[in-house]
Short mmCIF file of C-alpha atoms in Angstrom, two decimals:
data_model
loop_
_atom_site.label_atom_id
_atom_site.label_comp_id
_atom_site.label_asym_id
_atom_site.label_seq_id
_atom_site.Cartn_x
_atom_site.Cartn_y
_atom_site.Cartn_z
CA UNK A 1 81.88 78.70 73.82
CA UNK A 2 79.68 77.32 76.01
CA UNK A 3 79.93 78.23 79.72
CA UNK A 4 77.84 77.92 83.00
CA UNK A 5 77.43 80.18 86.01
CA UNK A 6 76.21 80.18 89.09
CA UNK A 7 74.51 83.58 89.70
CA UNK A 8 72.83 84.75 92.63
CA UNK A 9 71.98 80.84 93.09
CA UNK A 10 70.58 80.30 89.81
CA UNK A 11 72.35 78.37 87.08
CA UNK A 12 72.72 80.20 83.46
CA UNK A 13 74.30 78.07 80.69
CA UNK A 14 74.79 80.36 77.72
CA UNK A 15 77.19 80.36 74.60
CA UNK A 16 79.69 83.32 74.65
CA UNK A 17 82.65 84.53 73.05
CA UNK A 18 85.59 84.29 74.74
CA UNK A 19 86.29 88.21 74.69
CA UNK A 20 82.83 89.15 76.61
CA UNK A 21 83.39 90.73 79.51
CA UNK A 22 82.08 89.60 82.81
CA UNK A 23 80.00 92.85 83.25
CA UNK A 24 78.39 92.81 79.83
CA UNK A 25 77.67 89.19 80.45
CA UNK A 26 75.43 89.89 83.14
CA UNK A 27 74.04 93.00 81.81
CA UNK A 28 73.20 92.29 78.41
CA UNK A 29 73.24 87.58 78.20
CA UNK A 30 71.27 87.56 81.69
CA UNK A 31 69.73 90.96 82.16
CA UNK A 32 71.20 91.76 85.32
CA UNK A 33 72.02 95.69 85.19
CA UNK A 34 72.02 96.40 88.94
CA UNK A 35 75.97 95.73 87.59
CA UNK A 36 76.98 98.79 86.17
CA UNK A 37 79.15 99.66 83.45
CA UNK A 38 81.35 102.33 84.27
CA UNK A 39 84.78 103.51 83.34
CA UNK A 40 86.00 100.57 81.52
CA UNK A 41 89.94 100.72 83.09
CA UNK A 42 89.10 99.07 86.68
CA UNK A 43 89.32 102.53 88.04
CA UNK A 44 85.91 103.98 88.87
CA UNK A 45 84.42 100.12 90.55
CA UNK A 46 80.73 100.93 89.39
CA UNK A 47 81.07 96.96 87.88
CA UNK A 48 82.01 95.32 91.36
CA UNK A 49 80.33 91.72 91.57
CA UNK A 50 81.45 88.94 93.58
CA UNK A 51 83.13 86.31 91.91
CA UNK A 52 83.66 82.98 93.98
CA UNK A 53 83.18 84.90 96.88
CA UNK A 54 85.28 88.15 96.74
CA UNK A 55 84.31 91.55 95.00
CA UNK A 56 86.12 91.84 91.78
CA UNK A 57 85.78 94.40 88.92
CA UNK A 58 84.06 92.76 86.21
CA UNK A 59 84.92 95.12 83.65
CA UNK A 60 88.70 93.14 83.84
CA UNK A 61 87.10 89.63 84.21
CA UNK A 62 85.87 87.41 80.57
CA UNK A 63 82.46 85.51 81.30
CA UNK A 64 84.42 82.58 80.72
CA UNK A 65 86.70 82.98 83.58
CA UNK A 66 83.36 82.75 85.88
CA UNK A 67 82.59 79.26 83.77
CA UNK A 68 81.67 76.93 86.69
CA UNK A 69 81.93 79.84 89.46
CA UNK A 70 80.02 81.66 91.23
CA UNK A 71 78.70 85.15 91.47
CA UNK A 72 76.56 87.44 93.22
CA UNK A 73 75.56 90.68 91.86
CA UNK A 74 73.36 93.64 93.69
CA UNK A 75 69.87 91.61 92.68
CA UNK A 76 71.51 89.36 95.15
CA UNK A 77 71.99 90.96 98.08
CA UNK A 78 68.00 91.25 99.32
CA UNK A 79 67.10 88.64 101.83
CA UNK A 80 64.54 86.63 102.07
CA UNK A 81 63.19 89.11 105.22
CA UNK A 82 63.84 91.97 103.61
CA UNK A 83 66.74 94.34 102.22
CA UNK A 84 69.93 93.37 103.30
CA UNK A 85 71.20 96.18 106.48
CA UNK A 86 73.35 97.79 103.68
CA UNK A 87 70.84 98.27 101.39
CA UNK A 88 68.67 99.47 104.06
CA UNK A 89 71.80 101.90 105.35
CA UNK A 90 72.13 103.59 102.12
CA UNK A 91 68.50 104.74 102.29
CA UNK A 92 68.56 105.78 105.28
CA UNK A 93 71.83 107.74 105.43
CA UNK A 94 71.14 109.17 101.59
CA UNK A 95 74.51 106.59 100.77
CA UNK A 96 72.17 106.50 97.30
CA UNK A 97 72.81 109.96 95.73
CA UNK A 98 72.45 109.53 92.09
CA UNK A 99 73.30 105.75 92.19
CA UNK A 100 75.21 105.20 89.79
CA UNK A 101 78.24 103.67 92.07
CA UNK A 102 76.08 102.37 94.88
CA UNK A 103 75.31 98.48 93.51
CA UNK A 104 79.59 98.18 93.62
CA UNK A 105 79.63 99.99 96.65
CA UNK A 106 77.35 97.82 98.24
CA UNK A 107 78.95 94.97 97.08
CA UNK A 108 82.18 95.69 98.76
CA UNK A 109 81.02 97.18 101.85
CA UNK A 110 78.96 93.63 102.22
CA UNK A 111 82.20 91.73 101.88
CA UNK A 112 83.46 94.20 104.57
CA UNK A 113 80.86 93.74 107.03
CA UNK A 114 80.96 90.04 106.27
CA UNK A 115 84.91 90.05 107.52
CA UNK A 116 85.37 93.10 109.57
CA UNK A 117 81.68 93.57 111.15
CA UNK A 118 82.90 96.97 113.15
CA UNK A 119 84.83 98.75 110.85
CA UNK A 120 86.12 102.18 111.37
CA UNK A 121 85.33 105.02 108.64
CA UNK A 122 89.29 104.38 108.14
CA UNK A 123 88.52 100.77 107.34
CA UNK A 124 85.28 101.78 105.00
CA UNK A 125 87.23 103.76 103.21
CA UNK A 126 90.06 101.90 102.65
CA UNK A 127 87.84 99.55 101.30
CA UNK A 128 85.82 101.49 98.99
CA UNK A 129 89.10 103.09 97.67
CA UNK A 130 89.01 101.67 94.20
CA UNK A 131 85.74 102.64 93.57
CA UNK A 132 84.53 106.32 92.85
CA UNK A 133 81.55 108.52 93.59
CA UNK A 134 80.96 111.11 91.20
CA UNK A 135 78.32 112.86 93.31
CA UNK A 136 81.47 113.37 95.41
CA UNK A 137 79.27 112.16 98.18
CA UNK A 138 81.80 109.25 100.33
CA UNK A 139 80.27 110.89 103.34
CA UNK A 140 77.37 109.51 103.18
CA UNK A 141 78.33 106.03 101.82
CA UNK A 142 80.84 105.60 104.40
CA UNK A 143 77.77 106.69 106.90
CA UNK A 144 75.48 104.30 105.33
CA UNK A 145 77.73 101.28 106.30
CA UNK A 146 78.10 102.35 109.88
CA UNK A 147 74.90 102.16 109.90
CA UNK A 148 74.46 98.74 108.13
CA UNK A 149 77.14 97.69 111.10
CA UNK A 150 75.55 98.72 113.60
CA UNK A 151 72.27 97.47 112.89
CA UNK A 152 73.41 94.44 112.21
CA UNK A 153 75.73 94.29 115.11
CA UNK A 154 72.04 94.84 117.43
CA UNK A 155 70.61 92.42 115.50
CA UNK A 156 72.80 89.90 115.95
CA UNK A 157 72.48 91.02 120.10
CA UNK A 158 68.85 90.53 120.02
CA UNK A 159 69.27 86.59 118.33
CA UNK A 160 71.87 85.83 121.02
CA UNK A 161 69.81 87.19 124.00
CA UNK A 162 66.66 85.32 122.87
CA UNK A 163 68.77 81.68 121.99
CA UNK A 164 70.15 81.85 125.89
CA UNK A 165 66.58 82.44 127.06
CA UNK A 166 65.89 79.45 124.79
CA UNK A 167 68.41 77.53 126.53
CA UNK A 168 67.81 78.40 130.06
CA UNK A 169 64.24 77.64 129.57
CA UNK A 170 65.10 74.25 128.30
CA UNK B 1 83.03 100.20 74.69
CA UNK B 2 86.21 98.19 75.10
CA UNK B 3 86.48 94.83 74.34
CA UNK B 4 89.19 92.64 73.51
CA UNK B 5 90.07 91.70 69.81
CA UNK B 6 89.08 87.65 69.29
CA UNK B 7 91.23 85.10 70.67
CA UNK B 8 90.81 81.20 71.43
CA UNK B 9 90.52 80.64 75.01
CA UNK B 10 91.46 77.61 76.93
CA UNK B 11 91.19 76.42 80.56
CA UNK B 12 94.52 75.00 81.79
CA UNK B 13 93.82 72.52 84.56
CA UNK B 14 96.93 71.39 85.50
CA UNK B 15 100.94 72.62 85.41
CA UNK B 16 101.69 70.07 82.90
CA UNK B 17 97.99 71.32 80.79
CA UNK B 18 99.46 74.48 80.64
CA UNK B 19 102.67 74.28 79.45
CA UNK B 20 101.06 71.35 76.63
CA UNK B 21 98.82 74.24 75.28
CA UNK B 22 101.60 77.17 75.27
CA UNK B 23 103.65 74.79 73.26
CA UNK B 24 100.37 74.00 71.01
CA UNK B 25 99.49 77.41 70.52
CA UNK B 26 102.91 78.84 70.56
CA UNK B 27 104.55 82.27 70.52
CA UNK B 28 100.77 83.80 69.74
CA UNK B 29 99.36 82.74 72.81
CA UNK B 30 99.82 84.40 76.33
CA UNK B 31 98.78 83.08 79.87
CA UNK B 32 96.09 84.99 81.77
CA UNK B 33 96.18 84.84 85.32
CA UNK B 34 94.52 87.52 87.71
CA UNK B 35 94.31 89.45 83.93
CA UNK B 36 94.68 92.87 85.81
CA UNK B 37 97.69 93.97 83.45
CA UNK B 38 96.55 92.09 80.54
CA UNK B 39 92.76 92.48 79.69
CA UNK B 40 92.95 96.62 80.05
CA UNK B 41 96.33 95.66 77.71
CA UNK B 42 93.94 93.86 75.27
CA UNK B 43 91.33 95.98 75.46
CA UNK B 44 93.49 98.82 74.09
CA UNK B 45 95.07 96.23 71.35
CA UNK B 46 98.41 97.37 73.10
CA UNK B 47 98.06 93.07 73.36
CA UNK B 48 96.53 91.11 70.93
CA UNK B 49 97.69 87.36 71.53
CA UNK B 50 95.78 84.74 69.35
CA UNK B 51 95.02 82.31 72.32
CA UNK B 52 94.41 83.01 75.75
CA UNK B 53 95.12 79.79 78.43
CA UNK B 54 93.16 81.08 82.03
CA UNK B 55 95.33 78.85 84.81
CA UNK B 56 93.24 81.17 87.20
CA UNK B 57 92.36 77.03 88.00
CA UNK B 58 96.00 76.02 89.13
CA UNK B 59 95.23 76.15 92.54
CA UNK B 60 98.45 74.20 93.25
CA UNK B 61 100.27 77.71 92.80
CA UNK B 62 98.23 79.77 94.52
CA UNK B 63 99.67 78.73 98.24
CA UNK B 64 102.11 80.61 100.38
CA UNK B 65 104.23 78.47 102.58
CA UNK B 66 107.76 78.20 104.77
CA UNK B 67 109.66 75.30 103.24
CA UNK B 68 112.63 74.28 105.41
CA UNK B 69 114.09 78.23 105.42
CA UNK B 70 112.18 79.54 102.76
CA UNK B 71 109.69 81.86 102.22
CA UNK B 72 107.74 80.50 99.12
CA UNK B 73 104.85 82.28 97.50
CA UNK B 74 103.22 80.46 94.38
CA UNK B 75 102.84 82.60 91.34
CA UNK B 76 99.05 82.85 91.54
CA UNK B 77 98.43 84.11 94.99
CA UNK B 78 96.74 87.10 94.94
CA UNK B 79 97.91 90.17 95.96
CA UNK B 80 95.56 90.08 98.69
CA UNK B 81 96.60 86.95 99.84
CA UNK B 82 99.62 88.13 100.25
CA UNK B 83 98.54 91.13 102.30
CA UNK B 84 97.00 88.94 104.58
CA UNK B 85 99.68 85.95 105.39
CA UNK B 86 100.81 86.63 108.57
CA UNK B 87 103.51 84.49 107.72
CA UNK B 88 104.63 86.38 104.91
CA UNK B 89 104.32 89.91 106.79
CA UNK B 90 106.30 88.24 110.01
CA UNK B 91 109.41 87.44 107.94
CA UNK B 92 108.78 89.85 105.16
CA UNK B 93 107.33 93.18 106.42
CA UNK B 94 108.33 95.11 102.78
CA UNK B 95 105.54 92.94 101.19
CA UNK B 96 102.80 94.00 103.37
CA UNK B 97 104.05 97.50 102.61
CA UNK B 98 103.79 97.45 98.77
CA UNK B 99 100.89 95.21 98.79
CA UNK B 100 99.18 97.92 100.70
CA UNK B 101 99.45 100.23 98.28
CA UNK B 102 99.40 98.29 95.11
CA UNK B 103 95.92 99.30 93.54
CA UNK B 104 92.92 98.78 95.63
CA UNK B 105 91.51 96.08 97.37
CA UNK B 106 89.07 95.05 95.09
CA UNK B 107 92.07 94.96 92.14
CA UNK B 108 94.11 93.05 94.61
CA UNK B 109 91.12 90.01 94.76
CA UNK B 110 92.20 89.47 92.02
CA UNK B 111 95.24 90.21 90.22
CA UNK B 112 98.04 88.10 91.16
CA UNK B 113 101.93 88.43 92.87
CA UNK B 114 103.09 85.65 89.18
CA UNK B 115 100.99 87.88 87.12
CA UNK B 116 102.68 91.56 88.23
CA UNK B 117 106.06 90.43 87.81
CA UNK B 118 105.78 88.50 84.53
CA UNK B 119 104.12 91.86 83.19
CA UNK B 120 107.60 93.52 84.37
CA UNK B 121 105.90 96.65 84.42
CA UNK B 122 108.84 99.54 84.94
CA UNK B 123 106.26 101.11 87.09
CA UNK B 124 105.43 97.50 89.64
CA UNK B 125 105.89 97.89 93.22
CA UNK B 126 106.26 93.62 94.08
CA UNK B 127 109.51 93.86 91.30
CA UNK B 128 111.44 96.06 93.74
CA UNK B 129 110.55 94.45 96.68
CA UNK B 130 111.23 90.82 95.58
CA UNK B 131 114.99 92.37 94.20
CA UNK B 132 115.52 93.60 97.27
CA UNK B 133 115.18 90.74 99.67
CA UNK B 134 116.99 88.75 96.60
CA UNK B 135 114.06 86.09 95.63
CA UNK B 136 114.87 83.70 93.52
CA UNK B 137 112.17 82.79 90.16
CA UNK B 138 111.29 79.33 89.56
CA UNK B 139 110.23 78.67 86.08
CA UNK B 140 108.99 75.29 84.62
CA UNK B 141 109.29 74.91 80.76
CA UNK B 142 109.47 71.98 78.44
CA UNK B 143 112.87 71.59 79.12
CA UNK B 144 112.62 71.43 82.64
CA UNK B 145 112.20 73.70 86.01
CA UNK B 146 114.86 76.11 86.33
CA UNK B 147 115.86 78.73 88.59
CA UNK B 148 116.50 82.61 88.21
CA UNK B 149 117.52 85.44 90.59
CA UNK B 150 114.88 87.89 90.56
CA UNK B 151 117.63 90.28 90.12
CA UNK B 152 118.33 89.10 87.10
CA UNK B 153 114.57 88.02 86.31
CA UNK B 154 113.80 91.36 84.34
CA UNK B 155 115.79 91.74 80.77
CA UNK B 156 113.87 95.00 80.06
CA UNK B 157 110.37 97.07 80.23
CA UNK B 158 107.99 94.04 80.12
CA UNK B 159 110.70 91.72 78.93
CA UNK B 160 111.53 88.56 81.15
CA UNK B 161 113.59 85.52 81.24
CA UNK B 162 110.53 83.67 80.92
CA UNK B 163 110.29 81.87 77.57
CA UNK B 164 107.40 81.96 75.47
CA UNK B 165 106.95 78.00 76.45
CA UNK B 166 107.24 78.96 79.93
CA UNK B 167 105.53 79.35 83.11
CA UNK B 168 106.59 80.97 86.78
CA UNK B 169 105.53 79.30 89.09
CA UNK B 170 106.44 80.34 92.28
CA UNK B 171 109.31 82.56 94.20
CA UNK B 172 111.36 81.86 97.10
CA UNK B 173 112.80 84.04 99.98
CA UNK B 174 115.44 82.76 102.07
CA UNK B 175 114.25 83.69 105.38
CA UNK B 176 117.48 85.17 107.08
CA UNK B 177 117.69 87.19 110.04
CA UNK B 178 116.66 90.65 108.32
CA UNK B 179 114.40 93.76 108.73
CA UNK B 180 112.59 95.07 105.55
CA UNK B 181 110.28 98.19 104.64
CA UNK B 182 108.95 99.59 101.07
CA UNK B 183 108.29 103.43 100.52
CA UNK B 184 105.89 105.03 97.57
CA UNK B 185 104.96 108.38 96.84
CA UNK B 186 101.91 107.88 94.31
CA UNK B 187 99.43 110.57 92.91
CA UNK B 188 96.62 109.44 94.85
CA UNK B 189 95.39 106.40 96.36
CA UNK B 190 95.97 102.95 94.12
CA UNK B 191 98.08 104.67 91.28
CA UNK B 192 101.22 103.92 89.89
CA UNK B 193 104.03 104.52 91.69
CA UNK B 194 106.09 108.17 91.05
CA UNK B 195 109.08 106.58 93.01
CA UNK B 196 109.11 103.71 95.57
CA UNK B 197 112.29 101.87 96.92
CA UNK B 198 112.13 99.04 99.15
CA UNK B 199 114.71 97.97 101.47
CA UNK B 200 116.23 95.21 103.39
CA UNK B 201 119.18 95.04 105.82
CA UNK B 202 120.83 92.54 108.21
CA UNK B 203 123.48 93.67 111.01
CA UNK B 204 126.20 92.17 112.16
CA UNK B 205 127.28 94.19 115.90
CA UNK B 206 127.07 98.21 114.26
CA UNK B 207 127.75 97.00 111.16
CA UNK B 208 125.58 96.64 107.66
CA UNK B 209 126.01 92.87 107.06
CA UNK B 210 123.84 92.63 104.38
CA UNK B 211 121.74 95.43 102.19
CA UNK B 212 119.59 95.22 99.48
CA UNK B 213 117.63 98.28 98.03
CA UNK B 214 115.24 97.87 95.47
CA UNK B 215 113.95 100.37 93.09
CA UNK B 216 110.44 100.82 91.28
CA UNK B 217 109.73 103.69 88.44
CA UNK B 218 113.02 105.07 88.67
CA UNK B 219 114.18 102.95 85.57
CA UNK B 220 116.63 101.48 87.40
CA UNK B 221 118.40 98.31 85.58
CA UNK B 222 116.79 95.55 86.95
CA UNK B 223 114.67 97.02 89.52
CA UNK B 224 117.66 97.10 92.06
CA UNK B 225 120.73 99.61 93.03
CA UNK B 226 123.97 98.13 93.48
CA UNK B 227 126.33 100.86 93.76
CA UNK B 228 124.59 101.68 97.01
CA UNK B 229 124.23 98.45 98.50
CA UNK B 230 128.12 98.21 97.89
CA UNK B 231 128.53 101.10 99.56
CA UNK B 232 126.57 100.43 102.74
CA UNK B 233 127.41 96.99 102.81
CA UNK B 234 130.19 96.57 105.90
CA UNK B 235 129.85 100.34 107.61
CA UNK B 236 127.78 101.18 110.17
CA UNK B 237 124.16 101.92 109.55
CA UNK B 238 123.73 105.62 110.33
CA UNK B 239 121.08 108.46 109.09
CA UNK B 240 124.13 110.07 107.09
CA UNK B 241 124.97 106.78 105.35
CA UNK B 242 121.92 106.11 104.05
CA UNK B 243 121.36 109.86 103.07
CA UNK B 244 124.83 109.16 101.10
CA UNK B 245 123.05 106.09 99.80
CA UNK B 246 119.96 107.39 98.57
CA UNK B 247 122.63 110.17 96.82
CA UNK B 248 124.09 106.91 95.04
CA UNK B 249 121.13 105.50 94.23
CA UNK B 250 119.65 108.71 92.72
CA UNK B 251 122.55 108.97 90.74
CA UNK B 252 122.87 105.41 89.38
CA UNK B 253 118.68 105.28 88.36
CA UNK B 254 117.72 106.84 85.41
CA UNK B 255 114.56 107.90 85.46
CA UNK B 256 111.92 109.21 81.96
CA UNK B 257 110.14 112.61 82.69
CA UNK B 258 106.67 111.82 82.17
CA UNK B 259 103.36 112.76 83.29
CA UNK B 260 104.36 111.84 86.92
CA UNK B 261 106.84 114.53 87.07
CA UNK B 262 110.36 115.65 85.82
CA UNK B 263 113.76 113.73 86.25
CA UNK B 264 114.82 115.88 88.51
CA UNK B 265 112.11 115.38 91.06
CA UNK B 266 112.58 111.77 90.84
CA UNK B 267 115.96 111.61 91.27
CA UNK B 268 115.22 113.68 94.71
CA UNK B 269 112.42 110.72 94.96
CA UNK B 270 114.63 108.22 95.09
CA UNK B 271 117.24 109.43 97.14
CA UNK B 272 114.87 110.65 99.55
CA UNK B 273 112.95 107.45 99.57
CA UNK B 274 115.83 105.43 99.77
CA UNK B 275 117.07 106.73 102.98
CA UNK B 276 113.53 106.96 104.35
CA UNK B 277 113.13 102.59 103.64
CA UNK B 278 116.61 102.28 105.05
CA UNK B 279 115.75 103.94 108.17
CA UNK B 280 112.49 101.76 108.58
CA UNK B 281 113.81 98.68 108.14
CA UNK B 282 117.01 99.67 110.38
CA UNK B 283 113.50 100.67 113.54
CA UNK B 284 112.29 97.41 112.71
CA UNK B 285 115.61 95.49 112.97
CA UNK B 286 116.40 97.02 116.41
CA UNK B 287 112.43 96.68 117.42
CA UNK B 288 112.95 93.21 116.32
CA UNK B 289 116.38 92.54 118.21
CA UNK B 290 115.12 95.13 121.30
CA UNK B 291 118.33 97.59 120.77
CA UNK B 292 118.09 101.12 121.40
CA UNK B 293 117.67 103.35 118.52
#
């Protein structure tokens, strides 16, 4: 059947059968692999895309479920400045390793950020809990999102300091 | 790679949509809501329905609200909707419990409270807790909307009241004065539950006014224990008495050895766990009503 989805801002109309699977969808219709294909049960997370909004595993979604929703994937997550501050985190606090989890990991520890934008290493890891490292490596991931928060969290300082002198110049 | 065997999807858009194409496609076809249960199902052709209708759409049932003195939660809110209503958690702390520890939080986007306990899992944590604050099931069909007990919701592993023709479509609490908790001892984070009991209690003075204790994995009939409500129900609420109940309970479950462990350490499970719920909603009931402990 015919479906269309909103990824990453771009529109995809493409004719499916109703047993794909959202992660094969965007790996192998639209040729968006930063989605990985893990352990096929929902355990290990390496799949996690947004869909309308909230990271889901999209090894237990159908493509056709997303038909007329929306979804962001890892190829989304760069801004138009630069690498998103989680991207940027894993490389700086080795959160990489040998990658194989890190596009799902970033995808939920965005969502995080975007709802809880000082989480504790409690909170990041409660979050990341359905997904799985095989490098065995959630020190570093969970460091790579403090980081993310606290650069972001500066950031953020900077942008409010300079809009008040805006104002009191005005 | 896993992928389901081929089935004819369609999009239900409305209550009355959905129920037209379960009576089109008959006893073949199965609903698909959150699909956490049923797409690994179908992917291992342990499920293998002929036509799949998505109401993942039927946002009318996806809202959690207080009507008059009633808790209501629509079959498709999520699991971490429900973790997050404030509501919910205010009058109902046992659901913030299990939904804490049901799966992870990326599972719990998107698998759904209608979902879990139409799948009637032995194993589900939200089965236990809904039997123990005594929700009631309301299920529309062609002939009608009717209304169940939860407690009397489940007819066997994976079996419901719910006709093929059928569709839940929400539950309902009746908020009483009451104090609730849930308990789980699990493998490791997100699993299946070895054991887990949840509990609710209302006192009257010193004494037990109202119990219910509700049982998950322990292959207990109907996901609740009886014997030891009865026997609770009308004494006071002490740490021995609800040792004596979790005894009861343990006694009336009958739990499978399995890879989770044998029915011996179960039965300790549930007796242990049992007691432990009863004593946390008791703190909460006297936090709640500022009596000393």
């Amino acid at each position: 059947m015919e479906i269309t989805v909103n990824v990453n801002g771009q529109s995809y109309t493409r004719d499916v059968e109703p047993r794909m699977l959202l992660v094969h969808f965007l790996r192998d219709e639209l040729g968006l692999t930063g989605t990985h294909w893990g352990c096929d049960t929902s355990n290990c997370g390496a799949c996690v895309a947004w869909l309308d909004d909230v990271p889901v595993k999209s090894c237990t979604a159908l493509a056709v479920m997303a038909d007329g929703h929306t979804v962001r994937t890892v190829e989304g997550l760069e801004r138009a400045d630069g690498l998103d501050p989680v991207q940027q985190g894993f490389i700086e606090c080795h959160g990489l390793q040998c990658g194989f989890c890190t596009p799902g990991m970033m995808m939920t520890s965005r969502w995080l950020l975007d709802h809880n934008p000082d989480p504790s290493e409690a909170d990041i890891r409660e979050a990341i809990s359905g997904q799985l490292c095989r490098c065995t490596g959630y020190e570093n991931i969970v460091r790579s999102v403090r980081w993310a928060a606290e650069h972001e969290a500066a950031a953020e300082g900077e942008t409010v300091t300079e809009d008040t002198s805006v104002e009191v110049q005005a | 790679m896993q992928v389901p065997a081929q089935f004819q999807y369609e999009k239900a858009t409305s209550v009355e949509h959905a129920l037209e194409l379960l009576g089109r496609y008959g006893s073949e076809s199965r609903l698909v809501a959150g699909g956490h249960s049923l797409i690994p199902m179908m992917k291992l052709r342990l499920a293998q329905p002929e036509a799949l209708i998505d109401i993942n759409d039927l946002d009318e049932l996806a809202r959690i609200s207080v009507e008059e003195d009633t808790l209501v939660v629509g079959a498709m809110v999520r699991h971490a909707d429900l973790l997050d209503s404030a509501i919910a958690g205010e009058h109902f702390p046992i659901f913030h419990d299990a939904e804490r520890m049901i799966a992870d939080p990326v599972v719990r986007n998107r698998g759904t409270v209608g979902g879990s306990l139409c799948q009637a899992d032995p194993s589900e944590d939200l089965s236990a807790a809904f039997a123990a604050v005594r929700a009631e099931a309301v299920i529309q069909g062609p002939r009608g909307r009717r209304t169940t007990p939860v407690r009397e919701f489940f007819t066997g592993p994976y079996q419901t009241v719910v006709e093929p023709d059928e569709l839940l479509l929400q539950l309902r609490v009746p908020i009483r004065s009451s104090a609730s908790a849930y308990e789980k001892v699990e493998r490791r984070a997100g699993d299946w539950a070895v054991a887990a009991v949840g509990a609710a209690l209302r006192l009257e003075g010193d004494q037990l006014a109202e119990v219910g204790i509700g049982l998950t994995a322990l292959g207990a009939p109907q996901f609740h224990a009886p014997e030891a409500e009865q026997f609770l129900t009308g004494g006071p609420a002490t740490p021995e008495r609800f040792a004596e109940a979790g005894r009861i309970a343990a006694q009336h479950c009958n739990p499978l050895a399995d890879q989770r462990g044998p029915v011996d350490y179960k039965r300790h499970l549930a007796a242990t766990l049992t007691a432990r719920a009863l004593g946390k909603a008791l703190s909460r009931w006297r936090g709640r009503n500022h009596q000393e402990a």
